[in-house]
C-alpha positions as a printed Julia matrix, in Angstrom:
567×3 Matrix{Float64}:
   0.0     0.0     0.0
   1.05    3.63   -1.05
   1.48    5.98    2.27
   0.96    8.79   -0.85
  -2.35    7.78   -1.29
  -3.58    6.36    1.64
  -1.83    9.31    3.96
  -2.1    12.09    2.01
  -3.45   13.84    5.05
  -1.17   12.46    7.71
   1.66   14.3     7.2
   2.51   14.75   11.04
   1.73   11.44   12.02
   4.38   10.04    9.24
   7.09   12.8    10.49
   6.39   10.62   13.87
   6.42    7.54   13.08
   9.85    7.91   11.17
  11.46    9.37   14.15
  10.08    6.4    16.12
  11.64    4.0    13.35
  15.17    5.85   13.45
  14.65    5.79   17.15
  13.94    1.84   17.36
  17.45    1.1    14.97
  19.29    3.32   17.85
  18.26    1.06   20.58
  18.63   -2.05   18.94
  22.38   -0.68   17.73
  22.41    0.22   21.7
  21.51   -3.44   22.6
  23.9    -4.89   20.62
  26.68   -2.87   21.64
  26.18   -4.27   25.06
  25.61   -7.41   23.66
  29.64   -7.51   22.12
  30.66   -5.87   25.84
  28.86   -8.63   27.52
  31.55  -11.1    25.03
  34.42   -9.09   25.51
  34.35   -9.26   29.08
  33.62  -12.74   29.02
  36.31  -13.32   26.69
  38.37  -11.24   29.04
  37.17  -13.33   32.1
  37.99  -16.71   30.8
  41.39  -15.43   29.54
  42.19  -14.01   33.15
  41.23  -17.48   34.48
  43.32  -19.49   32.21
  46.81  -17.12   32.94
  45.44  -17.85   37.04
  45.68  -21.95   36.26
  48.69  -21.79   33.99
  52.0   -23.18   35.63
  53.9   -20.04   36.32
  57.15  -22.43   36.33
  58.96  -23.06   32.3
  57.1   -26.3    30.61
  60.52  -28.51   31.12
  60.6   -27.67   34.85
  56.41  -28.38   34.6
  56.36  -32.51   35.99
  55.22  -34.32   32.65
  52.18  -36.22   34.07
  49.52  -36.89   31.8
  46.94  -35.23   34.15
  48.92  -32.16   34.17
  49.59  -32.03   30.02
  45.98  -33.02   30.04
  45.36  -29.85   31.84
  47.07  -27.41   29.99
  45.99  -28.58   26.84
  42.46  -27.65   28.4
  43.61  -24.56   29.7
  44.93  -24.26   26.02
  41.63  -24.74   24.4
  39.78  -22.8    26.73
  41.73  -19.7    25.66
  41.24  -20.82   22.35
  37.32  -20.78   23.27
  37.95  -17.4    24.28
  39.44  -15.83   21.54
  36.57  -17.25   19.66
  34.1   -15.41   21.62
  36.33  -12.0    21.34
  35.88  -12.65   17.17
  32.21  -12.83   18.08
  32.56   -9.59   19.79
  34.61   -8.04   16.97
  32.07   -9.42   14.19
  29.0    -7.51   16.01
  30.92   -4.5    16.46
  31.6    -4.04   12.96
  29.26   -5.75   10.77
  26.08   -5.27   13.37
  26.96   -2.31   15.77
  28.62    0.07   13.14
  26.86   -0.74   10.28
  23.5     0.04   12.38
  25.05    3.47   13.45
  26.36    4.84   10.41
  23.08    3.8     8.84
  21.36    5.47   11.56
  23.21    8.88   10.43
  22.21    8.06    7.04
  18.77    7.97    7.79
  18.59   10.68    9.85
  19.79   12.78    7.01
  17.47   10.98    4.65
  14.01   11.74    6.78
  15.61   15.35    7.18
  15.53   15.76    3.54
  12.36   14.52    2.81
  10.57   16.22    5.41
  11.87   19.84    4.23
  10.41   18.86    0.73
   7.09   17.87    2.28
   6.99   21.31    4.41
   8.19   23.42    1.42
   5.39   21.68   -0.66
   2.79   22.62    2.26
   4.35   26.4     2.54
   3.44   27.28   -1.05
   0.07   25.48   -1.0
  -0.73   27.62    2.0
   1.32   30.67    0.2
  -1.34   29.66   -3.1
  -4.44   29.91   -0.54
  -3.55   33.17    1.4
  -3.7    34.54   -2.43
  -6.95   33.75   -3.28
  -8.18   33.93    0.22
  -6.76   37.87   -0.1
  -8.55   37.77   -3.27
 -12.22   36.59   -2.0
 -11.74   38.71    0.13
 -10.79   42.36   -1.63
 -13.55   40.44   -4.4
 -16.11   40.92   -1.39
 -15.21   44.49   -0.28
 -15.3    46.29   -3.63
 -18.92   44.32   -4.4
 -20.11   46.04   -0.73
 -18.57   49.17   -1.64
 -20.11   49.18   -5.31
 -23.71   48.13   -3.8
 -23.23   50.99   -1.42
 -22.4    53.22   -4.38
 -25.37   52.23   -6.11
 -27.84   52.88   -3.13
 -26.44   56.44   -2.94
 -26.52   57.24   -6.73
 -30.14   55.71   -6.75
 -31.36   57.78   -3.49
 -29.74   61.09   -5.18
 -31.15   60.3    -8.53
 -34.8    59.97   -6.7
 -34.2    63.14   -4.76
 -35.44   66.39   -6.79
 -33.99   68.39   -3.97
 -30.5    66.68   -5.25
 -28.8    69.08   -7.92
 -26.92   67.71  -10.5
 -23.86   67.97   -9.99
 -24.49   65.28   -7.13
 -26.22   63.09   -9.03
 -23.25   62.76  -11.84
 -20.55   62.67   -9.04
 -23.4    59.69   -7.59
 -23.58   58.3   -10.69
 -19.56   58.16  -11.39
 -18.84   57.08   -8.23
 -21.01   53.71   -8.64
 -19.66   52.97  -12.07
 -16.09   53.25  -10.58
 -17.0    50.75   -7.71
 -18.78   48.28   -9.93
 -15.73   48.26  -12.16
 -13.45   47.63   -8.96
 -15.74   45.04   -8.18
 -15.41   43.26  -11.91
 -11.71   43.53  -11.5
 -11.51   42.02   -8.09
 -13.88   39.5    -9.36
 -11.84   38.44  -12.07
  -8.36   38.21  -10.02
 -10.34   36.32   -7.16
 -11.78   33.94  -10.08
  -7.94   33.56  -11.17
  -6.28   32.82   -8.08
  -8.97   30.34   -6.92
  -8.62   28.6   -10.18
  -4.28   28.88   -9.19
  -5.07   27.58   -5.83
  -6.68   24.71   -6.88
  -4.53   23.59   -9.62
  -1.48   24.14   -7.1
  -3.6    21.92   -4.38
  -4.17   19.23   -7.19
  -0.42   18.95   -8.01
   0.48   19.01   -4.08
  -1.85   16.37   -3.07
  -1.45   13.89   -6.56
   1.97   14.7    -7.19
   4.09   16.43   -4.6
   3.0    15.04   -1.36
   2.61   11.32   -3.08
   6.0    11.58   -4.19
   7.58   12.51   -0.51
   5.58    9.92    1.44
   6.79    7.26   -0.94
  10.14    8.21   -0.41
   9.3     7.91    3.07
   8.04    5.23    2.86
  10.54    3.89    1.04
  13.11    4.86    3.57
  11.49    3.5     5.88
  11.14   -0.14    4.0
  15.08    0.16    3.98
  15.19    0.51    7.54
  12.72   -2.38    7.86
  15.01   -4.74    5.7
  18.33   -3.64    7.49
  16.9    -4.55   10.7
  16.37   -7.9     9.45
  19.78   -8.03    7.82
  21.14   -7.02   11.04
  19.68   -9.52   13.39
  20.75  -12.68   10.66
  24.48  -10.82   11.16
  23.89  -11.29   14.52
  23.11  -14.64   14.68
  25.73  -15.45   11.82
  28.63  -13.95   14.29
  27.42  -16.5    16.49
  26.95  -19.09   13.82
  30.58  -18.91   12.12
  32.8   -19.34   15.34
  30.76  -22.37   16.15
  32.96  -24.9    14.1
  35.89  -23.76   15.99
  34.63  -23.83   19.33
  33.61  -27.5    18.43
  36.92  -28.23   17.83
  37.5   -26.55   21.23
  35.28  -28.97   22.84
  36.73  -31.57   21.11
  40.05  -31.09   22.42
  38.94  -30.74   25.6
  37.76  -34.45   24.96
  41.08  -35.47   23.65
  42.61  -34.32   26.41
  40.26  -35.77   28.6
  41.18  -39.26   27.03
  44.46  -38.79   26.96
  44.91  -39.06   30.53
  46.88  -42.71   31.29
  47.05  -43.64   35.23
  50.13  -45.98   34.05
  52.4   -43.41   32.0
  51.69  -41.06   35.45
  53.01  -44.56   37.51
  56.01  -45.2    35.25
  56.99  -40.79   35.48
  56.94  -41.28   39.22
  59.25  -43.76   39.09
  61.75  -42.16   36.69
  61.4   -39.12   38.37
  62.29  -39.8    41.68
  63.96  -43.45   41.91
  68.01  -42.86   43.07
  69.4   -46.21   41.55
  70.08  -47.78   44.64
  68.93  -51.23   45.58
  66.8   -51.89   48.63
  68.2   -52.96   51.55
  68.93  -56.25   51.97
  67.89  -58.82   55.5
  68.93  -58.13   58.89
  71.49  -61.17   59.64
  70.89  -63.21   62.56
  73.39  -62.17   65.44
  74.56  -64.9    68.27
  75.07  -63.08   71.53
  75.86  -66.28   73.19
  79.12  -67.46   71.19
  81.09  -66.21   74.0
  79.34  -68.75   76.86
  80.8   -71.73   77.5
  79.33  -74.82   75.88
  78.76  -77.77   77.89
  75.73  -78.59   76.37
  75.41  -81.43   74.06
  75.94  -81.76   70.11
  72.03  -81.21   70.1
  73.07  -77.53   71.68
  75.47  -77.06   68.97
  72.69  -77.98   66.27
  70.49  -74.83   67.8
  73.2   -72.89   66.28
  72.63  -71.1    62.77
  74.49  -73.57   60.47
  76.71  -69.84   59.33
  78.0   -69.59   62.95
  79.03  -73.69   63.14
  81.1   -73.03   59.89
  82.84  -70.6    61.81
  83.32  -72.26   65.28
  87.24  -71.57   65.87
  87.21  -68.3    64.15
  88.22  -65.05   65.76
  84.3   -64.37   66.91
  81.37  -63.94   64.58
  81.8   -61.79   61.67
  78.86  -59.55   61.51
  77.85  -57.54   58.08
  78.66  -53.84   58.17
  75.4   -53.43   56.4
  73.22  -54.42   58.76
  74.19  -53.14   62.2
  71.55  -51.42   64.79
  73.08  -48.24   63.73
  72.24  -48.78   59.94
  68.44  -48.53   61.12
  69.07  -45.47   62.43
  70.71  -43.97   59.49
  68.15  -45.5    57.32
  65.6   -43.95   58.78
  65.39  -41.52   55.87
  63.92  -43.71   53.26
  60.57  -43.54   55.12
  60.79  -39.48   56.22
  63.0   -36.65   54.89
  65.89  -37.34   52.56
  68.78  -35.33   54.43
  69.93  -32.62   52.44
  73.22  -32.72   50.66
  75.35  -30.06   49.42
  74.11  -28.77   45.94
  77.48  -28.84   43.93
  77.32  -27.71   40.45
  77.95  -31.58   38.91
  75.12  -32.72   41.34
  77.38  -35.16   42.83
  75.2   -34.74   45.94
  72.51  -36.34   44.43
  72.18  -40.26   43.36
  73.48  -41.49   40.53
  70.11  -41.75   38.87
  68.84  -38.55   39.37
  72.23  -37.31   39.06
  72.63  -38.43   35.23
  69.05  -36.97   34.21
  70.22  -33.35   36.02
  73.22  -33.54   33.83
  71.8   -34.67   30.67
  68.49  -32.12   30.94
  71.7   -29.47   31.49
  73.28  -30.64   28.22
  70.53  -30.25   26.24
  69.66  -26.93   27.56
  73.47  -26.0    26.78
  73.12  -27.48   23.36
  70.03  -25.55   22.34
  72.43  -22.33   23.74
  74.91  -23.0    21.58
  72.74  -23.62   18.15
  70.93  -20.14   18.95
  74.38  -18.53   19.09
  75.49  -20.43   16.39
  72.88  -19.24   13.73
  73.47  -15.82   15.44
  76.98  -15.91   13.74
  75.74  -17.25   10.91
  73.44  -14.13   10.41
  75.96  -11.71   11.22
  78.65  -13.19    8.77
  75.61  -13.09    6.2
  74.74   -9.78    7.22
  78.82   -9.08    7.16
  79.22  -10.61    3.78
  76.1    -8.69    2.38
  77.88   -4.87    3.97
  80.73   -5.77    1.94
  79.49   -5.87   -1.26
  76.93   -3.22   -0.74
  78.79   -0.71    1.75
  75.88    1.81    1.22
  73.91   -0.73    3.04
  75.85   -0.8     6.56
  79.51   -0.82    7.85
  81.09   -4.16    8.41
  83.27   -3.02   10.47
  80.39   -2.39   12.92
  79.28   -6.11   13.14
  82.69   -7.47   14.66
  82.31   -6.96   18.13
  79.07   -8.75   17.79
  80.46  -11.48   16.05
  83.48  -11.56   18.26
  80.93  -11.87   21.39
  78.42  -14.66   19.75
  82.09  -16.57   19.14
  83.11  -16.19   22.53
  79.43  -16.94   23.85
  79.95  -20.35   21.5
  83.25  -21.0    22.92
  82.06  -20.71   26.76
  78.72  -23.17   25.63
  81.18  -25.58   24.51
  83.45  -25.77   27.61
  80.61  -26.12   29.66
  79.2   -29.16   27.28
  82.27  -30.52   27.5
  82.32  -30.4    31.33
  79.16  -31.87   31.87
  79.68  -34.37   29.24
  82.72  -35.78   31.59
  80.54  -35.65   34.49
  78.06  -37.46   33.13
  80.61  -39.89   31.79
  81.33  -40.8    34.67
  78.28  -41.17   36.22
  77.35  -43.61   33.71
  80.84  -45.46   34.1
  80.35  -45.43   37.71
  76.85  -46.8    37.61
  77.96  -49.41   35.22
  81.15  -50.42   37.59
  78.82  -50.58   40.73
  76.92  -52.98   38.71
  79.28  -55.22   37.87
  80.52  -55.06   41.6
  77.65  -55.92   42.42
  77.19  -59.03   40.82
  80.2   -60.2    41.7
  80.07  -59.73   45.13
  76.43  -62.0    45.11
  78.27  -64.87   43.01
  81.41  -64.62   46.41
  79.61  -65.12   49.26
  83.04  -64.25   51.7
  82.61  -60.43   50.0
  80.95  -58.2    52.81
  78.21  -56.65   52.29
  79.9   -52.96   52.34
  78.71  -49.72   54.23
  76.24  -46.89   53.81
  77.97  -43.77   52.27
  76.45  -40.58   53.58
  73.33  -40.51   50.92
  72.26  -43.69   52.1
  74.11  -45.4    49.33
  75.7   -49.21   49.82
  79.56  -49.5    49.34
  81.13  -52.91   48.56
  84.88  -52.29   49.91
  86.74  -55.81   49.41
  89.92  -53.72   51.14
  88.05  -54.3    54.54
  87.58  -58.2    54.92
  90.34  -58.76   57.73
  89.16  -56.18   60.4
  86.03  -56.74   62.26
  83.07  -54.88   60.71
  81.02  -55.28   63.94
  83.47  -52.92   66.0
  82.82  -49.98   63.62
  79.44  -47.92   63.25
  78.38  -46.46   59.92
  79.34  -43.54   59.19
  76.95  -40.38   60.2
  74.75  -39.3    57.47
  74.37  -35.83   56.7
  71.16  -33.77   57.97
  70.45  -37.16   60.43
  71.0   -36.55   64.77
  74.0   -38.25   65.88
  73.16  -41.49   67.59
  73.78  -41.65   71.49
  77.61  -42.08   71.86
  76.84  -44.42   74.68
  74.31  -46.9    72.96
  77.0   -48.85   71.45
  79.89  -47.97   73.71
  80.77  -51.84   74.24
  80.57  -52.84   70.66
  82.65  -49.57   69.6
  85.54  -49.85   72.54
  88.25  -51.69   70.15
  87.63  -49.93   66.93
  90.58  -49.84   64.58
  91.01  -47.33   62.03
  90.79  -47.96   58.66
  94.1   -48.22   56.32
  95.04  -45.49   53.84
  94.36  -46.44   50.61
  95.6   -43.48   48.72
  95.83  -40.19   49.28
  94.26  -36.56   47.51
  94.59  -33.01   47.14
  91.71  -30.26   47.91
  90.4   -28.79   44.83
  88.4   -26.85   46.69
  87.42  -26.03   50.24
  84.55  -27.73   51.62
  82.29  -26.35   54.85
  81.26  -29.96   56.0
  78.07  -28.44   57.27
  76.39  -32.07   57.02
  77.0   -34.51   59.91
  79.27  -37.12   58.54
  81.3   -34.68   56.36
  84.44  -33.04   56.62
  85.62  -29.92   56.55
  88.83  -29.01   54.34
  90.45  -26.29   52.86
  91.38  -25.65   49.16
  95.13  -27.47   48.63
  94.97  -29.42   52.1
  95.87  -33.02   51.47
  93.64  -35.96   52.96
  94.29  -39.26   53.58
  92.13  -41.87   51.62
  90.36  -44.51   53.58
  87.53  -45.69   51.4
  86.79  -44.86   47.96
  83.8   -43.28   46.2
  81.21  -46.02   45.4
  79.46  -44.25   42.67
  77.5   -42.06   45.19
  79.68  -38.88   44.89
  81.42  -38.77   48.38
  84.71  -40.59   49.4
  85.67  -41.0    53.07
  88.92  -39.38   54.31
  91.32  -38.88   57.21
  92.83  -35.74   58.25
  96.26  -35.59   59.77
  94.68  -35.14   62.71
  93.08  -37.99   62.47
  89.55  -36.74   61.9
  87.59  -38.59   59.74
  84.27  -37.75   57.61
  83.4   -37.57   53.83
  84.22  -35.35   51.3
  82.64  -34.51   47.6
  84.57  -36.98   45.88
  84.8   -34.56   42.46
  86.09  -31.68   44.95
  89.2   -33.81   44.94
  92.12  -35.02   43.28
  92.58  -38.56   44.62
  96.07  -40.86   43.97
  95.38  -44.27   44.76
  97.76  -46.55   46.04
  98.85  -49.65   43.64
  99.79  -52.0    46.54
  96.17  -51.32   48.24
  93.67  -53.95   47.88
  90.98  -52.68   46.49
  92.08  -49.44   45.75
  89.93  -48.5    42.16
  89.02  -45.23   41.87
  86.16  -43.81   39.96
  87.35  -40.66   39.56
């Protein structure tokens, strides 16, 4: 339906209800507008949550559990999820938001237009009707003043007292007003017949032709509101794909969680290498009471103790005295805490080699970053040369010089910790095949406890008696009561030198079962390193403890039994 036709009259109401159209874009532009706020700070939200879970710690200090990767890679697609809903944001700002605003403007300026047409149209009708309305009404005068005219020329002409004179002024008087009253006839009769050919044209053509611009204007606005709210829904409608995948990865990660891989990292990560202690011996009290019993007494004896009847008393296994309990004590409660030394020698072999190795690797990445530095420059160098308009040469050197020097420092310290961990792996392999051997010779002790709670297989101690000697101390641990063992500990010998060594560097012994020496003081060796990092020594003094074992330079004796070092 035409609003030209139909409205022709309703000029105010359609100046209204275009305002109110214009009006109703505004607040949907409005709603949507908070609509993309209420996304961005949702967006914002989740991404805030997401840096809050994230380990603050580097991903190859991060422990490598499947739960935990499993987490991440949640956390990951969660701020994936969110940077989906920011696009959402981003596609109603500009393809909903904007586009409804700077249409709005549009529009305005539109309606604005049209309307001054319409009231220009209606200014000159009205203009066209105060014309002839002028006209009726001069028209109307001049016939009142020509009748009046006529009564006073026909009262005068009746009047024989009237002279003449009168009756001719009379007489022209009337003609003069009835010709007035022809001429404002005839204008009046003209500008009615203007006024309504000018109201024809305003009502069929002029005021037809604004509305429908109105109304088409207003048809636009109708269709872009529809337009607006499918871009709406389509912002909504194109990141859904992604935040599938989002889901689905969630659900991937979900599924990759494996309760075994998690087992087997716990193991790797913290096992030390050692093996578990072995069975507390049986120990005879009562070898040293006299036997008068009968051969059936002797048979009450553990067969081990009637092999040795004769001997020089029972010969107990340094691994397994009361005190070892004691010093054991750790592998159920805290681990004591060794010096951190920068080969990790204070830590087991096992845990040891992985340090070392993780260092190498990081040293290695180092040292191809620096590498491809100096590859750039001397590119970069190469390039100044033949184009010196381009750069100086000259200028790159102390760069260069630097990344060489930075390469040459990388490689030391690869080369460093590719000896320690050398001979971690030696050592390991060594206590191995000690090991062995010593279960295939059942007359090896047992060996002692070094001060990480490691087991030491020294063949160089077979003819004294292990039972007169406690284990050593172990670092971090309380010292046992001096007077709990006084009797079995009242004819210790000391151990022979095996060798002797030459402080590296000094060493604060802070640890219980460690000794304290000075850079370039020389020790006397009484049992070697194991493969746990520590070797025992003797002072001149006589005071004995462990020391780092890579802190010194050791000289073994060739005559000692035994002697092997691991150095």
């Amino acid at each position: 339906m035409s609003w030209g036709t139909e409205l022709w009259d309703q000029f105010d109401n359609l100046d209204k209800h275009t305002q109110w159209g214009i009006d109703f874009l505004e607040r949907y532009a409005k709603f949507v507008k908070e609509r993309l706020e209420v996304e961005q700070n949702y967006a914002k939200q989740l991404r805030n949550l997401v840096k809050k879970y994230c380990p603050k710690r580097s991903k190859d200090e991060e422990p490598r559990f499947t739960s935990c990767l499993s987490f991440y890679s949640v956390l990951n697609e969660l701020n994936d999820y969110a940077g989906q809903r920011e696009v959402v944001a981003e596609e109603m700002a500009h393809k909903v938001y904007g586009e409804l605003m700077r249409y709005s403007q549009d529009l305005k300026a539109e309606r604005k237009h049209h309307l001054q047409e319409g009231r220009k149209a209606q200014q000159y009708l009205d203009h066209c009707w105060k014309q002839m309305d002028n006209s009726k009404k001069k028209f109307e005068r001049e016939c009142k003043e020509a009748e009046k005219s006529q009564i006073t020329y026909d009262r005068l002409d009746n009047d024989i007292n009237a002279t003449k004179s009168e009756v001719e002024k009379a007489k022209a008087q009337f003609y003069l007003r009835t010709h007035m009253a022809d001429e404002s006839k005839n204008e009046y009769a003209a500008q009615l017949q203007n006024f309504n050919a000018e109201q024809w044209k305003h009502f069929n053509n002029a005021i037809p032709h604004i509305f429908k611009n109105l109304q088409d204007m207003d048809e636009r606005r109708t269709v872009k509101l529809g337009e607006t709210y499918r871009s709406f829904a389509e912002a909504e409608r194109r990141v859904i794909p992604i935040i599938s995948k989002c889901l689905d990865g969630m659900v991937s990660a979900a599924k990759a969680v494996d309760m075994r891989k998690d087992s087997s990292i716990v193991v790797e990560s913290f096992k030390s290498g050692f093996d578990p202690p072995g069975d507390f011996p049986f120990e005879d009290f009562s070898q040293n009471l006299s036997r008068t019993g009968s051969d059936g007494t002797i048979s009450n004896t553990p067969k081990g103790e009637r092999d040795r009847d004769g001997a020089p008393g029972p010969r107990q296994d340094p691994k397994h005295p009361m005190s070892r309990t004691k010093n054991k004590l750790w592998l159920f409660g805290k681990k004591p805490k060794a010096p951190s030394l920068e080969d990790f020698s204070h830590l087991p072999p096992e845990q040891r080699r992985k340090r070392l190795q993780h260092r190498i690797d990081e040293l290695s990445k180092e040292l191809q970053k620096e590498m491809d530095q100096r590859d750039a420059l001397n590119k970069m160098k190469d390039v100044y040369e033949k184009n010196p308009q381009m750069g100086d040469p000259n200028s790159l050197q102390p760069k260069i010089s630097e990344t060489i020097c930075n390469m040459e420092k990388l490689r030391s310290e690869i080369h460093k910790n590719e000896t320690w961990l050398s001979e971690v792996e030696g050592k390991q392999s060594s206590r191995g095949d000690r090991r062995h051997s010593a279960d295939n010779h059942h007359h090896t002790p047992q060996g002692r406890e070094s001060p990480e709670g490691s087991y030491t297989d020294d063949t160089s101690q077979e003819h004294h008696k292990p039972q007169q000697r406690s284990s050593p101390p172990q670092p971090g641990q309380p010292n046992p009561d001096p007077h709990e063992f006084d009797d079995e500990f009242d004819d210790d010998d000391p151990l022979p030198v095996i060798g002797h060594c030459k402080a590296l560097y000094s060493f604060d012994g802070q640890n219980e079962g460690t000794l304290v020496m000075a850079e370039d003081e020389v020790l006397y060796i009484i049992e070697e390193d194991k493969g746990d990092g520590w070797t025992r020594a003797r002072k001149q003094s006589g005071e004995e403890g462990y020391v780092p074992t890579s802190y010194v330079e050791i000289t073994m004796e060739k005559n000692s039994k035994g002697a092997v070092t691991y150095i």
